[in-house]
CSV table of C-alpha atoms and ligand atoms in Angstrom, one decimal:
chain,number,residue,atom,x,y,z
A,1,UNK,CA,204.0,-149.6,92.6
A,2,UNK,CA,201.3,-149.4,90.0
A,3,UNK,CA,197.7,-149.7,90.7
A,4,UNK,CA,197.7,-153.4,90.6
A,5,UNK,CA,200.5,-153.8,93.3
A,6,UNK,CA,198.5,-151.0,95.2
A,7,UNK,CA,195.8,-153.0,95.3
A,8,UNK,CA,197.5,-156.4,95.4
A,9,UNK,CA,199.6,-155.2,98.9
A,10,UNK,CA,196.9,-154.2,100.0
A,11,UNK,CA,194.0,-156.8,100.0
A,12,UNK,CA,195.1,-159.2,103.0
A,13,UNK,CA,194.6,-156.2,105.3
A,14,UNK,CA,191.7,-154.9,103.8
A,15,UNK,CA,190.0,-159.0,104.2
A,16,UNK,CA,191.2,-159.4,107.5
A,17,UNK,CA,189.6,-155.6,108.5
A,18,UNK,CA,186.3,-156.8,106.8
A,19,UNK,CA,186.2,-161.3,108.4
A,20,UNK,CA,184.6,-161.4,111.8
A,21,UNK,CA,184.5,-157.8,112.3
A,22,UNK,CA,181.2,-155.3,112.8
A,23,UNK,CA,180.1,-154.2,109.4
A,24,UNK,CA,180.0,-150.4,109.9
A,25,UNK,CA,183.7,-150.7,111.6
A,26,UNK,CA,184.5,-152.9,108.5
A,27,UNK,CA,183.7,-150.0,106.2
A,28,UNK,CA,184.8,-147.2,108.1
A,29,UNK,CA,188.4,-148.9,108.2
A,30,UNK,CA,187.7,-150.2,104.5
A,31,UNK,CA,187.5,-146.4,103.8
A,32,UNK,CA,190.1,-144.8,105.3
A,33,UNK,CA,192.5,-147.8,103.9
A,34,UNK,CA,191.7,-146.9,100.4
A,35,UNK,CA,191.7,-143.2,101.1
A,36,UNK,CA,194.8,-143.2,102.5
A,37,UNK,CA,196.5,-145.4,99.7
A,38,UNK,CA,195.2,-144.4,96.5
A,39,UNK,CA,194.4,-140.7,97.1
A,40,UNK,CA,191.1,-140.5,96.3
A,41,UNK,CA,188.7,-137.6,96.5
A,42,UNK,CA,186.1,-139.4,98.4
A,43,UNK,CA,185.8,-142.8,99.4
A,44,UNK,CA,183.2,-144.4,101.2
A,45,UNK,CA,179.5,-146.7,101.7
A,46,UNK,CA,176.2,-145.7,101.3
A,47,UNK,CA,174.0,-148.3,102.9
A,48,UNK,CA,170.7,-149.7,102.0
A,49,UNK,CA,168.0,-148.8,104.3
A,50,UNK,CA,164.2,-149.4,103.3
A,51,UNK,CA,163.7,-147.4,99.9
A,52,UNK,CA,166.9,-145.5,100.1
A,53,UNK,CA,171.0,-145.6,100.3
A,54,UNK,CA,171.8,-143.8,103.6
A,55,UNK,CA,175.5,-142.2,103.9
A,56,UNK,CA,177.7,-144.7,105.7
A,57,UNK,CA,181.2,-144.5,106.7
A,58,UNK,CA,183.3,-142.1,104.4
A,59,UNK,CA,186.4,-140.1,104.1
A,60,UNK,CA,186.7,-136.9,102.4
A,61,UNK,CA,184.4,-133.9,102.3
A,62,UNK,CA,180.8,-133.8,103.9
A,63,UNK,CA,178.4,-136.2,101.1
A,64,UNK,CA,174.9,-136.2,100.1
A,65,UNK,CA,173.2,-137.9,102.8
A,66,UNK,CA,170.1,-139.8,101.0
A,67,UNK,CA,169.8,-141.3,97.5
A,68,UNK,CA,166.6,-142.4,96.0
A,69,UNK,CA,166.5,-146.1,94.5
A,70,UNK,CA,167.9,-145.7,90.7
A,71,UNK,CA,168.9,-142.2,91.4
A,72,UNK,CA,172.4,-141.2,90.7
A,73,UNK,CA,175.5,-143.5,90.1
A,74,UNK,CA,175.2,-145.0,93.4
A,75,UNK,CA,171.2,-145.7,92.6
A,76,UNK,CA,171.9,-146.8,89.7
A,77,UNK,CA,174.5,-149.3,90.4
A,78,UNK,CA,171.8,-150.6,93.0
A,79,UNK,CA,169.3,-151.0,90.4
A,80,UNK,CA,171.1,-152.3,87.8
A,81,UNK,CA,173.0,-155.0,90.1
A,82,UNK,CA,176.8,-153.9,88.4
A,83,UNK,CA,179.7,-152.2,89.1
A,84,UNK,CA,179.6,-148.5,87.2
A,85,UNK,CA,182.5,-146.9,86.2
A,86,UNK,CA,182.1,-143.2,84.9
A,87,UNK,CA,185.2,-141.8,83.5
A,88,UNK,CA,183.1,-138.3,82.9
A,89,UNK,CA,181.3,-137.7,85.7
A,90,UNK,CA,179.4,-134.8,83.6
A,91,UNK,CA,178.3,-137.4,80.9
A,92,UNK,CA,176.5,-139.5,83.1
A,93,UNK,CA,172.7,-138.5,83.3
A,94,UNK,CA,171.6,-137.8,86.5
A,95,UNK,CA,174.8,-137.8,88.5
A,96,UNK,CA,174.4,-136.4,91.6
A,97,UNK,CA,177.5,-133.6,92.6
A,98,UNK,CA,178.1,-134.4,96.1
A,99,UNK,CA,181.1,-132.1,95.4
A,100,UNK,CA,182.3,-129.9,92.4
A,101,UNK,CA,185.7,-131.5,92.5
A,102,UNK,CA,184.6,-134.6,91.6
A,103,UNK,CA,185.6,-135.6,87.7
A,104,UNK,CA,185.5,-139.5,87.7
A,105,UNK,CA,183.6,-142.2,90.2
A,106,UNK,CA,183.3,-145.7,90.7
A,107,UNK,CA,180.3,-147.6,92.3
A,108,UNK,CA,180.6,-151.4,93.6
A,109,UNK,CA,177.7,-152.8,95.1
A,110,UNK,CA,178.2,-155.0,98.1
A,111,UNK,CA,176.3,-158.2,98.4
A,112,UNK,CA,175.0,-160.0,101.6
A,113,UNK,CA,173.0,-162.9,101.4
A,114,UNK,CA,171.8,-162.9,97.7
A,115,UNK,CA,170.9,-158.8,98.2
A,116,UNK,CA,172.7,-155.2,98.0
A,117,UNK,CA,172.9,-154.1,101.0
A,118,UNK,CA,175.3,-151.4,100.5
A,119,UNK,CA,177.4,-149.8,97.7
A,120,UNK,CA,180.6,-148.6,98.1
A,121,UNK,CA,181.6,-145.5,96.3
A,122,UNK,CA,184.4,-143.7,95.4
A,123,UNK,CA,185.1,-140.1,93.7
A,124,UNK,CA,187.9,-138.7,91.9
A,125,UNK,CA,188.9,-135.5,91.0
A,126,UNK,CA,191.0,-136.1,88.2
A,127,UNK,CA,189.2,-138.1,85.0
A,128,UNK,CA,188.9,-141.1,84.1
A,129,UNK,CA,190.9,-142.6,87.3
A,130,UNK,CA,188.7,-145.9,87.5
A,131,UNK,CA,189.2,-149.0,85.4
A,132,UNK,CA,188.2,-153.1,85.1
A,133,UNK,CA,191.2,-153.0,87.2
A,134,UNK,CA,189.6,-151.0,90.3
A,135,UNK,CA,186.3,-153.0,89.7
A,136,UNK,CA,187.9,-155.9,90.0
A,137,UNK,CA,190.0,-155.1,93.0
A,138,UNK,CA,187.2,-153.5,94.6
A,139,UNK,CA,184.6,-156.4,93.6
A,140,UNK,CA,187.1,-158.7,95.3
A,141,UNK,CA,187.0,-156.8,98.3
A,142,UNK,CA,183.5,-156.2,99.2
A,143,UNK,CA,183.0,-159.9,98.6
A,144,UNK,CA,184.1,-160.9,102.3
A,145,UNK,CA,181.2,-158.9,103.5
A,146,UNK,CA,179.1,-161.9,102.6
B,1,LIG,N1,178.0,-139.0,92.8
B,1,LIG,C1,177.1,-139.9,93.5
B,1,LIG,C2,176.6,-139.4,94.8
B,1,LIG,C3,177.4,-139.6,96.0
B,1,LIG,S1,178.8,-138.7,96.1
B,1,LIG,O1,179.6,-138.8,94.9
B,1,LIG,C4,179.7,-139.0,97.5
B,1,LIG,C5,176.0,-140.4,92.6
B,1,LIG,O2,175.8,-139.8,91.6
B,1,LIG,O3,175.3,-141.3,93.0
């Protein structure tokens, strides 16, 4: 399957993990689902909490635990309101290395009630992994947080 199926055979489950469900069990399922079937380096939420994102549910190897408001590709995509796709992780200013490994990264903010209140991000270690296609997927997904 290509990366469309992937994500195509995959999105009823990964709704139906997210509708009715508690939010932090949402995304540590959420997590391990794409972890599992795409490969990634590290896949997981940092959440919104006062000033800062605060490490959420993850999979893969121990994370930064705090990022500052427009710090980083996860600040920034918090900031800025978007989806960020870096297909270099060492041309984006200000990246923050969780982990050496990582080469590529994707950051999709997840909205609840007209605000961010979390972002989910996710790290390669190959480059340029993360396309309009994994934004879209991924943008589709964190929707049914709402
Ligand atoms: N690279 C991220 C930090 C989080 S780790 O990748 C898990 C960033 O620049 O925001």
């Amino acid at each position: 399957m290509n990366k469309q199926e992937l994500y195509k055979s995959i999105l009823p489950q990964a709704i139906s993990l997210i509708q009715g469900e508690d939010e932090i069990a949402a995304m540590a399922n959420l997590s391990a689902l794409l972890h599992q079937t795409f490969g990634f380096w590290w896949t997981g939420f940092y959440r919104v909490v006062g000033d800062q994102l605060v490490l959420g549910p993850f999979q893969g190897p121990i994370a930064c635990t705090r990022i500052q408001y427009g710090k980083g590709v996860c600040g920034t995509a918090w900031k800025e309101q978007r989806t960020i796709v870096v297909p270099d992780v060492e041309e984006f200013p200000g990246h923050i290395a969780c982990s050496s490994e990582s080469r590529s990264e994707i950051v999709v903010p997840v909205w609840q009630n007209g605000r961010i209140t979390a972002v989910l991000d996710i790290d390669s270690n190959q480059l340029d992994t993360f396309d309009e296609i994994d934004a879209k997927y991924l943008e589709e997904i964190v929707s049914h947080f709402e």
